[in-house]
Amino acid sequence: MTAVEAGEAVTVPAGSGTAGDGDGEGGVLGRAYRALTVGIVSVVLVIAFEATAVGTAMPVAARELDGVALYAFAFSGYFTTSLLGMVLAGQWSDRDGPLASLASGIGAFAAGLLLSGTAGGMWVFILGRAVQGLGGGLVIVALYVVVGRAYPQRLRPAIMAAFAAAWVVPSVVGPLAAGAVTEHLGWRWVFIGIPALVGVPLALALPQIRRRASGPAGTGDRAPLDRRRVRLAFGIALGAGLLQYAAQDLRPLSLVPAAAGAALLVPAVRGLLPRGTWRAARGLPSVVLLRGVSAGAFIAAESFVPLMLVTQRGLSPTLAGLSLAAGGGTWALGSWVQARPGVEPYRERLMFLGMLLVAAAVAAAPSVLIPAVPVWTVAVAWGFGCFGMGLVIASTSVLLLQLSAPEEAGANSAALQISDALSNVLLLAVGGAAFAALGGGSVAGAATASGAHGSHPAAFAAVFLPMAGVALLGAWVTTRLRER
C-alpha cells in the first residue's frame, strides 16, 4: 500500500511516476485515480460548456447592452487576460503546486461569469469577460501540472484523451441549450447559471490534488518568484490587446497601437517561450511551436466557417453551427487513438498525418463557395480535420510533459498554452484583416441576413488558403519534435 492509498499527504514531483505507477492501480478510472480523473475532467467539461454556450448568447447580450460596436472586445478581453493568467499559473504552480492556482482560477472564472451576467452596460460586461479569461488561464495551466505530477507517464495520453472527450457533448448540446435559455429565460441566465456547475468538480478534484500534487516541484527549496516573467506576462497581454484593437480598425491611425503592441509583444514572447521556438529547434521548442501553429491555423479558419455558410450558401445560423458539431466526436476519436499503448513509437508519424488532415480540411472548406459543391462537404472535411487535431493537440501535451523536468513543468505548460492562445489571437487578427480588406463586408449584417451575399467569396479564400499553408508548415514541424 502506497502512502497515497493510506491517506497520507505526499508530494509527487512531475514525471516521477510514483503516483500510482504500480500495476494494481489500473487506468485513469481505476480506484486510485477515479475521483481525481472525474474531478479534473468535470472542470474541463464546465469550461467546454461555457465556451460553446456563451458564444450563442453573446450577440443578444451585446444588442441588449447597446454594445454591438464593442462586440469584438468581449472576445479579445478574454484571450488577452488569459495570456496573463497562463504565465502567472506557471510561476505559481512551480513554486507552490497547482492547487491554489486551480482553485483561484475557478473562482475568478465563476466571478467573471457572474459579473458579465449582471452587467448593466457593455464595458462592465467586457470587464467580466476579462476576469473570466484570467481565471481560465490559471485553470488550464494548473490542470496540465496536475497531470504531470499526479499521473504516471503511462496514463498521461489517456487523461489527455479524456480532456478532449469532455468537449464532445458541450459542442453539440451547448449551443442548443444556450439558445433555448436565451430565448425563454434571457441571455443573463446563460452566464449566471454556469457557475452553479463548478461546485461538484471542486469537491471531487481539490482533495485529490492536495494529496497527490501539492507543494513545490522537486525536493529542493521553494523557488523564488521570477519577477521578469511576471513583467513579460503583462507585456504579452497588453501587446496582444493592442494588436487586436489595431486589426479591428483598419485605418492609418491604427498603425500606432499596432506598432506599440508589436514592441511589447516580441520581447515578451522571446522571454516566455523556450529558446529556439521560432526557429523550430529540436525537442521542446518545436513541441511548443507546433501547438501554436496547429491551434492557430485551425481556429482562425473555423471561426469563418459558419459565416461563409450563412452568407454564401444561405444556411440558417443554427444549421451552419451544427455543420461543425460532428467535429467534436472525431476530435475525441483522434485523442483516443493517440492514447493507445502501441502508438507511442509512431507518435510523430501520427502527428504528421494529423497536420496533413488539418491542412486538407482547411483547404477544402472554401470549395463550397462554388455553388455546385454540396454544403455537406464542409461537415465531412471538418470531421477529418478535427480527427487530425485530436491526434496533434493531445500528443503535444504528452510530449511536453515527457520533455519537462519536474521544476519546469509549470513554466513549460504555460509556454504551451501561451503559444496556443497567442497564435489564435494573431492568426485571427491577420485573417480578419485580410477578410475586411478584400470586401468581407459587415460581419454582423451578413450573419443576420440568411442568404445575403454581402461578402465577396475572395475574402473567404483569403482566410482559408493561407491557414492551410500554416497547417502544412506544422506538418514540417512534426519532423523536429524529438531531440537527436
Coordinates of C-alpha atoms in Angstrom, one line a residue:
M1 CA 0.0 0.0 0.0
T2 CA 1.4 3.4 -1.0
A3 CA 1.3 6.5 1.2
V4 CA -1.4 7.9 -1.1
E5 CA -3.6 4.9 -0.7
A6 CA -3.2 5.1 3.1
G7 CA -4.4 8.7 3.1
E8 CA -1.1 10.3 3.9
A9 CA -0.4 13.6 2.2
V10 CA 2.6 13.3 -0.1
T11 CA 4.2 15.5 -2.8
V12 CA 4.8 13.8 -6.1
P13 CA 7.2 15.6 -8.4
A14 CA 6.2 15.8 -12.0
G15 CA 7.3 12.9 -14.0
S16 CA 8.4 10.8 -11.0
G17 CA 5.9 8.1 -11.7
T18 CA 5.5 7.4 -8.0
A19 CA 1.8 8.4 -8.0
G20 CA 0.4 5.0 -8.5
D21 CA 2.7 3.5 -11.1
G22 CA 2.1 0.1 -9.8
D23 CA 0.3 -2.5 -11.8
G24 CA -2.5 -2.9 -9.3
E25 CA -3.9 0.7 -9.6
G26 CA -5.4 0.3 -13.1
G27 CA -6.1 3.1 -15.5
V28 CA -7.3 6.7 -15.1
L29 CA -10.7 5.4 -13.8
G30 CA -9.1 2.8 -11.5
R31 CA -9.6 3.0 -7.8
A32 CA -6.5 5.1 -7.2
Y33 CA -7.3 7.8 -9.8
R34 CA -11.1 7.7 -10.2
A35 CA -12.0 10.7 -8.0
L36 CA -9.2 12.9 -9.4
T37 CA -10.0 11.9 -13.0
V38 CA -13.7 12.6 -12.7
G39 CA -13.0 15.9 -10.9
I40 CA -10.5 17.4 -13.4
V41 CA -12.4 16.1 -16.4
S42 CA -15.5 17.8 -15.0
V43 CA -13.6 21.0 -14.8
V44 CA -12.8 20.7 -18.5
L45 CA -16.4 19.9 -19.1
V46 CA -17.6 23.1 -17.4
I47 CA -15.1 25.2 -19.4
A48 CA -16.1 23.5 -22.6
F49 CA -19.8 24.1 -22.0
E50 CA -19.1 27.7 -21.2
A51 CA -17.1 28.2 -24.4
T52 CA -19.8 26.7 -26.6
A53 CA -22.8 28.2 -24.7
V54 CA -21.6 31.8 -24.2
G55 CA -20.8 32.3 -27.8
T56 CA -24.5 31.6 -28.6
A57 CA -25.8 34.2 -26.0
M58 CA -23.1 36.8 -26.8
P59 CA -24.8 38.6 -29.8
V60 CA -28.1 39.0 -27.8
A61 CA -26.2 40.3 -24.8
A62 CA -24.3 42.9 -27.0
R63 CA -27.5 44.1 -28.6
E64 CA -29.4 44.5 -25.3
L65 CA -26.5 46.3 -23.7
D66 CA -26.2 48.6 -26.7
G67 CA -22.7 47.4 -27.3
V68 CA -22.6 45.9 -30.7
A69 CA -19.7 48.2 -31.7
L70 CA -17.7 46.8 -28.8
Y71 CA -18.6 43.2 -29.6
A72 CA -15.1 42.0 -30.6
F73 CA -13.7 43.2 -27.3
A74 CA -15.8 40.7 -25.4
F75 CA -13.7 38.0 -27.1
S76 CA -10.3 39.8 -27.1
G77 CA -10.7 40.8 -23.5
Y78 CA -10.9 37.1 -22.6
F79 CA -8.0 36.0 -24.7
T80 CA -5.8 38.9 -23.6
T81 CA -6.1 38.3 -19.8
S82 CA -5.9 34.5 -20.3
L83 CA -2.3 35.0 -21.5
L84 CA -1.5 36.8 -18.3
G85 CA -3.2 34.1 -16.3
M86 CA -1.2 31.3 -18.0
V87 CA 2.2 32.8 -17.1
L88 CA 1.1 33.5 -13.5
A89 CA -0.2 30.0 -13.2
G90 CA 3.1 28.5 -14.4
Q91 CA 5.0 30.5 -11.8
W92 CA 2.5 29.8 -9.0
S93 CA 2.4 26.1 -9.8
D94 CA 6.1 25.6 -9.8
R95 CA 6.5 27.5 -6.5
D96 CA 3.5 26.2 -4.5
G97 CA 1.9 23.4 -6.6
P98 CA -1.2 23.7 -8.8
L99 CA -3.8 23.6 -6.1
A100 CA -4.0 27.3 -5.3
S101 CA -3.8 28.3 -8.9
L102 CA -6.6 25.9 -9.9
A103 CA -8.9 27.0 -7.0
S104 CA -8.3 30.7 -7.6
G105 CA -8.8 30.2 -11.4
I106 CA -12.1 28.5 -11.0
G107 CA -13.2 31.3 -8.5
A108 CA -12.2 34.0 -11.0
F109 CA -13.8 32.2 -13.8
A110 CA -17.1 32.0 -11.9
A111 CA -16.8 35.6 -10.7
G112 CA -16.3 36.8 -14.3
L113 CA -19.4 35.0 -15.5
L114 CA -21.5 36.5 -12.7
L115 CA -20.1 40.0 -13.4
S116 CA -21.0 39.7 -17.1
G117 CA -24.4 38.1 -16.4
T118 CA -25.4 41.0 -14.1
A119 CA -23.8 43.8 -16.2
G120 CA -25.8 46.9 -16.8
G121 CA -23.5 48.2 -19.6
M122 CA -21.2 46.8 -22.2
W123 CA -17.9 47.9 -20.6
V124 CA -18.9 46.1 -17.4
F125 CA -19.7 43.0 -19.5
I126 CA -16.3 43.2 -21.1
L127 CA -14.7 43.6 -17.7
G128 CA -16.4 40.4 -16.6
R129 CA -15.1 38.6 -19.7
A130 CA -11.6 39.8 -18.8
V131 CA -11.9 38.4 -15.3
Q132 CA -13.2 35.2 -16.7
G133 CA -10.2 35.0 -19.1
L134 CA -7.7 35.5 -16.2
G135 CA -9.4 32.6 -14.4
G136 CA -9.4 30.4 -17.5
G137 CA -5.6 30.9 -18.0
L138 CA -4.9 30.0 -14.3
V139 CA -7.0 26.8 -14.6
I140 CA -5.7 25.4 -17.8
V141 CA -2.0 25.5 -16.9
A142 CA -2.7 24.2 -13.4
L143 CA -4.6 21.2 -14.9
Y144 CA -1.5 20.3 -17.0
V145 CA 0.7 20.5 -13.9
V146 CA -1.7 18.2 -12.1
V147 CA -1.5 15.7 -14.9
G148 CA 2.3 15.8 -14.8
R149 CA 2.5 15.4 -11.1
A150 CA -0.4 13.0 -10.2
Y151 CA -0.4 10.6 -13.1
P152 CA 2.5 8.3 -14.2
Q153 CA 3.7 8.7 -17.8
R154 CA 1.8 5.6 -19.0
L155 CA -1.5 7.2 -18.1
R156 CA -1.0 10.7 -19.4
P157 CA -2.1 10.0 -23.0
A158 CA -5.3 8.6 -21.6
I159 CA -6.1 11.6 -19.5
M160 CA -5.4 14.0 -22.4
A161 CA -7.8 11.9 -24.4
A162 CA -10.4 12.3 -21.7
F163 CA -9.9 16.1 -21.8
A164 CA -10.7 16.0 -25.5
A165 CA -13.7 13.7 -25.0
A166 CA -15.1 16.2 -22.4
W167 CA -15.7 18.7 -25.3
V168 CA -17.9 16.3 -27.3
V169 CA -21.2 16.7 -25.6
P170 CA -20.9 20.5 -25.0
S171 CA -20.0 21.1 -28.6
V172 CA -23.4 19.7 -29.6
V173 CA -25.6 20.4 -26.5
G174 CA -24.1 23.8 -25.6
P175 CA -25.3 26.0 -28.4
L176 CA -28.8 24.3 -28.4
A177 CA -29.2 24.7 -24.6
A178 CA -27.9 28.2 -24.6
G179 CA -30.2 29.1 -27.4
A180 CA -33.2 27.8 -25.6
V181 CA -32.3 29.5 -22.3
T182 CA -31.6 32.8 -24.1
E183 CA -34.9 32.6 -25.9
H184 CA -37.1 31.6 -22.9
L185 CA -35.3 33.0 -19.9
G186 CA -32.9 35.6 -21.2
W187 CA -29.2 35.7 -22.0
R188 CA -28.2 36.6 -18.5
W189 CA -29.1 33.1 -17.2
V190 CA -26.6 31.5 -19.6
F191 CA -23.8 33.4 -17.7
I192 CA -25.3 33.2 -14.2
G193 CA -26.2 29.5 -14.4
I194 CA -22.8 28.1 -15.4
P195 CA -21.1 29.0 -12.0
A196 CA -23.5 26.6 -10.3
L197 CA -21.9 23.8 -12.1
V198 CA -18.5 24.5 -10.6
G199 CA -19.2 23.0 -7.1
V200 CA -19.1 19.3 -8.0
P201 CA -15.7 19.4 -9.8
L202 CA -14.2 21.4 -6.9
A203 CA -15.5 18.9 -4.3
L204 CA -14.1 16.0 -6.3
A205 CA -10.8 17.3 -7.5
L206 CA -9.3 19.6 -4.8
P207 CA -8.9 17.0 -2.1
Q208 CA -7.2 14.6 -4.5
I209 CA -4.9 17.3 -5.9
R210 CA -3.9 18.3 -2.3
R211 CA -2.9 14.7 -1.7
R212 CA -1.1 14.0 -4.9
A213 CA 0.2 17.2 -6.4
S214 CA 0.5 19.9 -3.7
G215 CA 3.7 21.7 -2.7
P216 CA 6.6 23.0 -4.8
A217 CA 8.2 20.9 -7.5
G218 CA 11.1 18.6 -6.7
T219 CA 12.6 18.2 -3.2
G220 CA 14.6 21.4 -3.0
D221 CA 13.8 24.8 -1.6
R222 CA 10.9 26.8 -2.8
A223 CA 11.9 28.6 -6.0
P224 CA 11.9 32.4 -5.9
L225 CA 9.3 34.4 -7.9
D226 CA 10.7 35.2 -11.3
R227 CA 9.6 38.9 -11.5
R228 CA 11.0 39.2 -15.0
R229 CA 8.5 36.6 -16.2
V230 CA 5.7 38.4 -14.5
R231 CA 6.6 41.7 -16.2
L232 CA 6.8 39.8 -19.5
A233 CA 3.3 38.4 -18.8
F234 CA 1.9 41.9 -18.6
G235 CA 3.7 42.8 -21.7
I236 CA 2.4 39.9 -23.8
A237 CA -1.2 40.6 -22.6
L238 CA -1.1 44.3 -23.3
G239 CA 0.7 43.8 -26.6
A240 CA -1.8 41.2 -27.8
G241 CA -4.6 43.5 -26.8
L242 CA -3.2 46.4 -28.8
L243 CA -2.7 44.3 -31.9
Q244 CA -6.2 43.0 -31.7
Y245 CA -7.5 46.6 -31.5
A246 CA -5.5 47.6 -34.5
A247 CA -6.7 44.7 -36.6
Q248 CA -10.3 45.6 -35.9
D249 CA -9.9 49.2 -37.1
L250 CA -8.2 49.3 -40.5
R251 CA -7.3 52.9 -40.6
P252 CA -3.8 54.6 -40.9
L253 CA -4.1 55.7 -37.3
S254 CA -4.3 52.1 -36.2
L255 CA -0.6 51.7 -37.1
V256 CA 0.2 53.4 -33.8
P257 CA -1.3 50.8 -31.5
A258 CA -0.1 48.1 -33.8
A259 CA 3.5 49.3 -33.5
A260 CA 3.2 49.6 -29.8
G261 CA 1.7 46.2 -29.5
A262 CA 4.5 44.6 -31.5
A263 CA 7.1 46.4 -29.5
L264 CA 5.7 44.9 -26.3
L265 CA 4.8 41.5 -27.7
V266 CA 8.1 40.5 -29.4
P267 CA 10.4 40.7 -26.4
A268 CA 7.8 39.2 -24.2
V269 CA 7.3 36.2 -26.4
R270 CA 11.0 35.6 -26.8
G271 CA 11.3 35.7 -23.0
L272 CA 8.4 33.4 -22.2
L273 CA 8.7 30.7 -24.8
P274 CA 11.6 28.2 -24.9
R275 CA 14.7 29.4 -26.6
G276 CA 14.7 28.4 -30.3
T277 CA 10.9 28.2 -30.6
W278 CA 10.6 30.5 -33.6
R279 CA 13.3 28.6 -35.5
A280 CA 11.8 25.2 -34.6
A281 CA 14.8 24.0 -32.7
R282 CA 14.5 20.2 -32.0
G283 CA 12.7 19.0 -28.9
L284 CA 10.7 21.1 -26.6
P285 CA 10.8 24.3 -28.7
S286 CA 9.2 22.6 -31.7
V287 CA 6.6 21.0 -29.5
V288 CA 5.6 24.4 -28.2
L289 CA 5.7 25.9 -31.8
L290 CA 3.6 23.1 -33.2
R291 CA 0.9 23.7 -30.6
G292 CA 0.6 27.3 -31.7
V293 CA 0.7 26.6 -35.4
S294 CA -1.9 23.8 -35.3
A295 CA -4.3 25.5 -33.0
G296 CA -4.0 29.0 -34.6
A297 CA -4.5 27.8 -38.2
F298 CA -7.4 25.6 -37.3
I299 CA -9.3 28.0 -35.0
A300 CA -8.7 31.0 -37.3
A301 CA -10.3 29.0 -40.2
E302 CA -13.1 27.5 -38.1
S303 CA -14.2 31.0 -37.0
F304 CA -15.2 31.8 -40.6
V305 CA -16.9 28.6 -41.5
P306 CA -20.4 29.5 -40.1
L307 CA -20.3 33.0 -41.6
M308 CA -19.3 31.5 -45.0
L309 CA -22.2 29.1 -45.0
V310 CA -24.7 31.7 -43.9
T311 CA -23.7 34.5 -46.3
Q312 CA -22.6 32.4 -49.3
R313 CA -24.9 29.3 -49.2
G314 CA -27.9 30.7 -47.4
L315 CA -27.9 28.3 -44.4
S316 CA -29.5 29.4 -41.1
P317 CA -27.1 30.2 -38.3
T318 CA -28.2 27.1 -36.4
L319 CA -27.5 24.8 -39.4
A320 CA -24.2 26.5 -40.1
G321 CA -23.1 25.9 -36.5
L322 CA -24.3 22.3 -36.5
S323 CA -22.2 21.6 -39.6
L324 CA -19.2 21.7 -37.2
A325 CA -20.8 19.7 -34.4
A326 CA -19.6 16.3 -35.6
G327 CA -16.0 17.5 -35.3
G328 CA -16.2 17.2 -31.5
G329 CA -16.6 13.4 -31.9
T330 CA -13.8 13.0 -34.4
W331 CA -11.5 15.2 -32.3
A332 CA -12.2 12.9 -29.3
L333 CA -11.6 9.9 -31.6
G334 CA -8.2 11.2 -32.6
S335 CA -7.3 11.8 -29.0
W336 CA -8.3 8.3 -28.2
V337 CA -6.2 6.9 -31.0
Q338 CA -3.0 8.7 -29.7
A339 CA -3.6 7.3 -26.3
R340 CA -3.4 3.6 -27.3
P341 CA -0.5 1.8 -25.7
G342 CA 1.0 0.6 -29.0
V343 CA 1.0 4.1 -30.6
E344 CA 4.0 5.6 -28.7
P345 CA 6.7 4.5 -31.2
Y346 CA 4.7 6.1 -34.0
R347 CA 3.5 9.3 -32.3
E348 CA 5.4 11.7 -34.5
R349 CA 4.2 10.0 -37.7
L350 CA 0.6 10.2 -36.5
M351 CA 1.1 13.9 -35.7
F352 CA 2.5 14.4 -39.3
L353 CA -0.6 12.7 -40.6
G354 CA -2.8 14.8 -38.3
M355 CA -1.4 18.1 -39.7
L356 CA -1.9 16.9 -43.3
L357 CA -5.5 16.2 -42.4
V358 CA -5.9 19.7 -40.9
A359 CA -4.3 21.3 -44.0
A360 CA -6.6 19.4 -46.3
A361 CA -9.7 20.2 -44.3
V362 CA -9.0 23.9 -44.2
A363 CA -8.1 24.0 -47.9
A364 CA -11.3 22.0 -48.8
A365 CA -13.7 24.2 -46.8
P366 CA -13.9 27.2 -49.3
S367 CA -14.8 24.7 -52.1
V368 CA -18.4 25.4 -51.1
L369 CA -18.0 28.9 -52.5
I370 CA -18.7 27.0 -55.8
P371 CA -22.5 26.6 -56.0
A372 CA -22.2 23.1 -57.5
V373 CA -20.3 21.8 -54.4
P374 CA -22.7 20.3 -51.8
V375 CA -22.7 22.2 -48.5
W376 CA -22.2 19.0 -46.5
T377 CA -18.7 18.9 -47.9
V378 CA -17.6 21.3 -45.1
A379 CA -19.0 18.9 -42.5
V380 CA -17.2 15.9 -43.9
A381 CA -13.9 17.9 -44.4
W382 CA -14.1 19.3 -40.9
G383 CA -14.7 15.9 -39.4
F384 CA -11.3 14.7 -40.9
G385 CA -9.7 18.0 -39.8
C386 CA -10.9 17.6 -36.2
F387 CA -9.6 14.0 -36.2
G388 CA -6.2 15.3 -37.1
M389 CA -6.4 18.0 -34.4
G390 CA -7.2 15.2 -31.9
L391 CA -4.0 13.4 -32.9
V392 CA -1.9 16.5 -32.7
I393 CA -3.1 18.6 -29.7
A394 CA -3.2 15.7 -27.2
S395 CA 0.2 14.5 -28.4
T396 CA 1.8 17.9 -27.9
S397 CA 0.6 17.8 -24.3
V398 CA 2.0 14.3 -23.8
L399 CA 5.4 15.2 -25.3
L400 CA 5.7 18.4 -23.3
L401 CA 5.4 16.5 -20.0
Q402 CA 7.9 13.9 -21.2
L403 CA 10.4 16.7 -22.0
S404 CA 9.9 18.8 -18.9
A405 CA 11.9 18.5 -15.7
P406 CA 9.8 18.5 -12.5
E407 CA 10.7 22.0 -11.6
E408 CA 9.9 23.3 -15.1
A409 CA 6.6 21.6 -15.6
G410 CA 4.6 24.8 -14.7
A411 CA 6.6 27.2 -16.9
N412 CA 6.6 24.8 -19.8
S413 CA 2.9 24.1 -19.6
A414 CA 2.4 27.9 -19.5
A415 CA 4.5 28.2 -22.6
L416 CA 2.5 25.6 -24.4
Q417 CA -0.8 27.4 -23.6
I418 CA 0.7 30.8 -24.4
S419 CA 1.7 29.5 -27.9
D420 CA -1.8 28.2 -28.4
A421 CA -3.6 31.3 -27.3
L422 CA -1.3 33.8 -28.8
S423 CA -1.4 32.1 -32.2
N424 CA -5.2 32.2 -32.0
V425 CA -5.1 35.9 -31.4
L426 CA -2.5 36.7 -34.1
L427 CA -3.9 34.5 -36.9
L428 CA -7.5 35.6 -36.2
A429 CA -6.3 39.2 -36.4
V430 CA -4.5 38.5 -39.7
G431 CA -7.4 36.5 -41.1
G432 CA -9.9 39.2 -40.0
A433 CA -7.8 42.0 -41.5
A434 CA -7.5 40.1 -44.9
F435 CA -11.2 39.3 -44.8
A436 CA -12.1 43.0 -44.3
A437 CA -9.6 44.3 -46.8
L438 CA -10.9 42.0 -49.6
G439 CA -14.6 43.1 -49.2
G440 CA -15.7 40.9 -46.4
G441 CA -18.4 43.4 -45.5
S442 CA -20.1 43.8 -42.2
V443 CA -19.9 40.5 -40.2
A444 CA -22.9 41.4 -38.1
G445 CA -25.1 42.3 -41.0
A446 CA -24.1 39.3 -43.1
A447 CA -24.6 36.9 -40.2
T448 CA -28.2 38.0 -39.7
A449 CA -29.3 38.1 -43.3
S450 CA -29.8 34.5 -44.3
G451 CA -28.8 34.0 -47.9
A452 CA -27.5 37.5 -48.3
H453 CA -24.3 37.7 -50.4
G454 CA -22.8 40.7 -48.7
S455 CA -19.3 39.2 -48.5
H456 CA -17.2 38.6 -51.6
P457 CA -16.0 34.9 -52.0
A458 CA -12.4 36.1 -52.4
A459 CA -12.5 37.4 -48.9
F460 CA -13.1 33.9 -47.5
A461 CA -10.5 32.4 -49.8
A462 CA -8.0 34.9 -48.3
V463 CA -8.6 33.4 -44.9
F464 CA -8.7 29.7 -45.6
L465 CA -5.9 29.2 -48.1
P466 CA -3.2 30.9 -46.0
M467 CA -4.3 29.0 -43.0
A468 CA -4.0 25.7 -44.9
G469 CA -0.4 26.8 -45.7
V470 CA 0.3 27.4 -42.0
A471 CA -1.0 23.9 -41.3
L472 CA 1.4 22.5 -43.8
L473 CA 4.2 24.3 -42.0
G474 CA 3.0 22.5 -38.9
A475 CA 3.5 19.2 -40.7
W476 CA 7.1 20.1 -41.2
V477 CA 7.5 21.0 -37.6
T478 CA 6.4 17.5 -36.6
T479 CA 9.7 16.2 -38.0
R480 CA 11.6 18.1 -35.4
L481 CA 9.8 17.0 -32.2
R482 CA 12.4 14.6 -30.9
E483 CA 15.9 15.6 -29.7
R484 CA 18.7 13.8 -31.5

